[in-house]
Coordinates of C-alpha atoms in Angstrom, one line a residue:
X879 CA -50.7 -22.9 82.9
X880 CA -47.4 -22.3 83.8
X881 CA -46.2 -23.7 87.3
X882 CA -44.0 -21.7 89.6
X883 CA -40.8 -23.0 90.9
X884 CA -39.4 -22.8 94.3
X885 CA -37.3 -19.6 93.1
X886 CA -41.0 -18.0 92.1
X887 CA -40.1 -18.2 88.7
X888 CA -42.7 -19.9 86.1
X889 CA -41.6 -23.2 84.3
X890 CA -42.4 -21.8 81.2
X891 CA -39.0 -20.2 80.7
X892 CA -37.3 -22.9 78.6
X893 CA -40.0 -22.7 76.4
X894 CA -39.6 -19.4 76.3
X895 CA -35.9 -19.6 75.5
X896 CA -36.4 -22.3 72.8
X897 CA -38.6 -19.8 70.8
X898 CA -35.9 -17.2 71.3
X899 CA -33.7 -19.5 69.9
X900 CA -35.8 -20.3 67.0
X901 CA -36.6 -16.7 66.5
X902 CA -33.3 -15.8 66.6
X903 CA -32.1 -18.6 63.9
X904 CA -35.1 -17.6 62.1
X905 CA -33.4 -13.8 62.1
X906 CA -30.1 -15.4 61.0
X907 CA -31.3 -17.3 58.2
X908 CA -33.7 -13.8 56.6
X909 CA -30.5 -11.6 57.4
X910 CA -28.4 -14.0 55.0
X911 CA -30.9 -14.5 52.7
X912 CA -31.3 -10.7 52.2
X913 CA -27.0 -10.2 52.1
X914 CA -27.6 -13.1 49.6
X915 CA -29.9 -11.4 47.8
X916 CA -28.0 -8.0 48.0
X917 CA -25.4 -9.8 47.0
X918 CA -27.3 -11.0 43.6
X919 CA -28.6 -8.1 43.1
X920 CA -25.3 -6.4 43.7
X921 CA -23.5 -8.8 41.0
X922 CA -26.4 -8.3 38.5
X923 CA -25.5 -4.3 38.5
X924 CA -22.1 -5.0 37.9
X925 CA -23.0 -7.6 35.4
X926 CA -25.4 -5.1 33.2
X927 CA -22.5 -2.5 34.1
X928 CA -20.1 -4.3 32.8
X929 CA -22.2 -5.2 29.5
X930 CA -22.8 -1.5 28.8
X931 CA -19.3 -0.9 28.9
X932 CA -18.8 -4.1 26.4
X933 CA -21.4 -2.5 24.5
X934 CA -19.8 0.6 24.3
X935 CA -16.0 -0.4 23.6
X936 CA -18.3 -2.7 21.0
X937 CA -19.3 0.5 19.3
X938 CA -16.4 2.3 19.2
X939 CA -14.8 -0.6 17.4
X940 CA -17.0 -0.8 15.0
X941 CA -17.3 2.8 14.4
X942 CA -13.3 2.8 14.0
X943 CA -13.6 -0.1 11.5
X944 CA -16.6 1.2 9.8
X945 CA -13.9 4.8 9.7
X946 CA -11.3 2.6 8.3
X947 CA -12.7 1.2 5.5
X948 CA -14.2 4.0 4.0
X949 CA -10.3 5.9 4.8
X950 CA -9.4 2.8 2.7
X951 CA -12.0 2.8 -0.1
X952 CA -11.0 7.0 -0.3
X953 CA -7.5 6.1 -0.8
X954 CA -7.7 3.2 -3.1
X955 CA -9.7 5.2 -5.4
X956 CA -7.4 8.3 -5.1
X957 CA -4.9 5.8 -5.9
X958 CA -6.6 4.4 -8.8
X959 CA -7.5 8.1 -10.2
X960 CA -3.6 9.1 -9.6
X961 CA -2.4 5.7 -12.1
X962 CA -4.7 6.5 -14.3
X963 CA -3.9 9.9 -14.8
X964 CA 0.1 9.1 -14.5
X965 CA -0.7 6.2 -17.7
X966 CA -2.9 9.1 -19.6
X967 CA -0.2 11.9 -19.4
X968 CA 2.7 10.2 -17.9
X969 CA 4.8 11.2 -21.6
X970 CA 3.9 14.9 -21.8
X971 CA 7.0 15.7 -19.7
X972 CA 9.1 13.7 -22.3
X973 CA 7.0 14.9 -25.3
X974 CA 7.5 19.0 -24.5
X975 CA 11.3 18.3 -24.4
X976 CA 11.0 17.4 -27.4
X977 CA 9.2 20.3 -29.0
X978 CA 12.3 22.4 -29.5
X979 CA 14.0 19.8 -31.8
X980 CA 10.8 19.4 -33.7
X981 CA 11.0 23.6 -33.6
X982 CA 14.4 23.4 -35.1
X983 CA 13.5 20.6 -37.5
X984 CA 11.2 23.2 -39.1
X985 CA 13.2 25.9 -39.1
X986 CA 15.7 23.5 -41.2
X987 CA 13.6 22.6 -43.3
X988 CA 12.4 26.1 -44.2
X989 CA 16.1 26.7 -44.8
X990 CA 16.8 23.9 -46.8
X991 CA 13.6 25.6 -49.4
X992 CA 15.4 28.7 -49.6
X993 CA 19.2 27.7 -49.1
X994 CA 22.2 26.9 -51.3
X995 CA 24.5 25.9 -49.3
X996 CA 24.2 22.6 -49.1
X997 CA 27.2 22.3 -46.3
X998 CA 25.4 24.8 -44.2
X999 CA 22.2 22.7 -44.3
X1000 CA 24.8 19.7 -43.2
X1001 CA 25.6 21.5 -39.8
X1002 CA 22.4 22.6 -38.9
X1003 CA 21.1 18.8 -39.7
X1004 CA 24.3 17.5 -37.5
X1005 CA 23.2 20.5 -34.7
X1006 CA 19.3 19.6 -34.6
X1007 CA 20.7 15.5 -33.9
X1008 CA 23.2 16.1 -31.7
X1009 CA 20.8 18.3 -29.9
X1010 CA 18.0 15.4 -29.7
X1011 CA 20.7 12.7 -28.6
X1012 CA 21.8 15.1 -26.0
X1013 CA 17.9 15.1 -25.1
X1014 CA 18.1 11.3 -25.5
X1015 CA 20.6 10.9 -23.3
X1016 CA 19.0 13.2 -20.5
X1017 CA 16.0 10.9 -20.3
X1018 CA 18.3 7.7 -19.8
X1019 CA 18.4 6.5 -23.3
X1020 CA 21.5 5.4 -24.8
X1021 CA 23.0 3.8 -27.9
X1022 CA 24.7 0.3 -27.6
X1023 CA 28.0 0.5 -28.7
X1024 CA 28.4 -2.8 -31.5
X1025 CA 31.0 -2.9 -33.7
X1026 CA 34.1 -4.8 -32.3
X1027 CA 31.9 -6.3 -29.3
X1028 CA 31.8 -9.9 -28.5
X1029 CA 27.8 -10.8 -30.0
X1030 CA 25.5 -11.4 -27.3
X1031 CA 21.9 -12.2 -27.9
X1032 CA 20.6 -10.0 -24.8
X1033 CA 21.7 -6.7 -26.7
X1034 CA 22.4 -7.6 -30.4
X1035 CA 20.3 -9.2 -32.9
X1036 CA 22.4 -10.8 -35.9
X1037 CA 20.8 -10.2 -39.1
X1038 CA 24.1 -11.5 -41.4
X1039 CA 27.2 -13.4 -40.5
X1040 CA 30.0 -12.9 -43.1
X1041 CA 33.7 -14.3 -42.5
X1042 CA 35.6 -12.6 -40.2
X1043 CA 38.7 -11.0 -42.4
X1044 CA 41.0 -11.5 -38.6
X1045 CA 40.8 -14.9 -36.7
X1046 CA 40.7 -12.4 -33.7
X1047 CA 37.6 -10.8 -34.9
X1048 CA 35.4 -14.4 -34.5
X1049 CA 32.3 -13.9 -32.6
X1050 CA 32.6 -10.3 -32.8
X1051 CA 30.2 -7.9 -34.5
X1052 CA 31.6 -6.4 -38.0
X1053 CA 28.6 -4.1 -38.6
X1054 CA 26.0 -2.2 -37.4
X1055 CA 23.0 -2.5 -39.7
X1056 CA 20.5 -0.2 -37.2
X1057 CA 21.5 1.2 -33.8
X1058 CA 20.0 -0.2 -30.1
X1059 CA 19.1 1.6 -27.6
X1060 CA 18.9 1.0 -23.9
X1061 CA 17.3 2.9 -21.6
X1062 CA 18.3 2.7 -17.7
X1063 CA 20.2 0.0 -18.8
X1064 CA 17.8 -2.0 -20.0
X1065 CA 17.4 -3.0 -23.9
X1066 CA 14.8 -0.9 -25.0
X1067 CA 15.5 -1.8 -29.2
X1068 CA 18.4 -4.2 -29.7
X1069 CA 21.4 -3.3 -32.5
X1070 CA 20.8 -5.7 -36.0
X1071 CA 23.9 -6.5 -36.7
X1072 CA 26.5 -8.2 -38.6
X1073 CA 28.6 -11.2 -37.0
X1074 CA 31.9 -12.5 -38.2
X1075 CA 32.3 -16.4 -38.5

């Protein structure tokens, strides 16, 4: 029982305060403990956010990747298909210029059957070459001028040396057995030819 003090008030009262106390740490301590748990729970949305975005940029990476591979495959067989065909009829531009010299090579030789005129034979023969070195000449080939040049073993391949009749002419090719060709500048069938000692 609680006693009553000179004021009327019961003694019980501290008591009474110390619970209030307690009850009110007690509320302190549930209130944190549920903003703590908030809290977690808070941070394990944005966690599992913020992995289903990873996941997503994930996807669309590999989705571009997966694009760009088969983009790459598509174009290195393209590729493949487009050297193939260039090697298979990568001459038929050079071979159709042609057909009109081999045209006029049988027309000449139908003429030479039937004709008598053995110098008008000559200057259709001279035409029908000029006509192919012009051709030649359009597709980058070119004969390499020999006779009187220094011999040099990138262009010329000596097939005799004789004396040289000059002491000038030492060195220097005499003859041209067969004519080189380059084409682009490059040797594409060097001259045989003959060198003076």
């Amino acid at each position: 029982m609680s006693k009553m003090n000179f004021n009327g008030k019961k003694e019980n009262s501290g008591k009474d305060e110390r619970l209030n106390q307690e009850d009110a740490t007690n509320l302190q301590h549930e209130q944190e403990n549920a903003s703590e748990e908030t809290t977690q729970t808070d941070n394990v949305t944005d966690e599992q956010n913020e992995l289903e975005e990873l996941k997503k940029k994930y996807n669309e990476l590999n989705d571009s990747h997966l694009r760009l591979m088969a983009e790459f495959d598509n174009y290195r067989k393209r590729t493949l298909r487009e050297k193939a065909d260039l090697i298979k009829n990568g001459g038929e531009a050079a071979l159709k210029g042609l057909l009109p010299v081999v045209d006029d090579f049988e027309h000449a030789l139908q003429n030479i059957r039937n004709s008598e005129d053995v110098e008008a034979v000559k200057e259709g023969v001279e035409l029908i070459y000029s006509k192919f070195m012009a051709y030649l000449s359009q597709q980058g080939v070119k004969a390499i001028e020999a006779i009187g040049q220094p011999f040099d073993t990138e262009m010329f391949e000596a097939v005799a040396t004789i004396p040289a009749p000059e002491p000038g002419l030492k060195g220097k090719i005499l003859d041209c057995v067969q004519t080189g060709y380059t084409l682009n500048d490059r040797v594409l069938r060097h001259a045989k030819v003959v060198v003076g000692e």
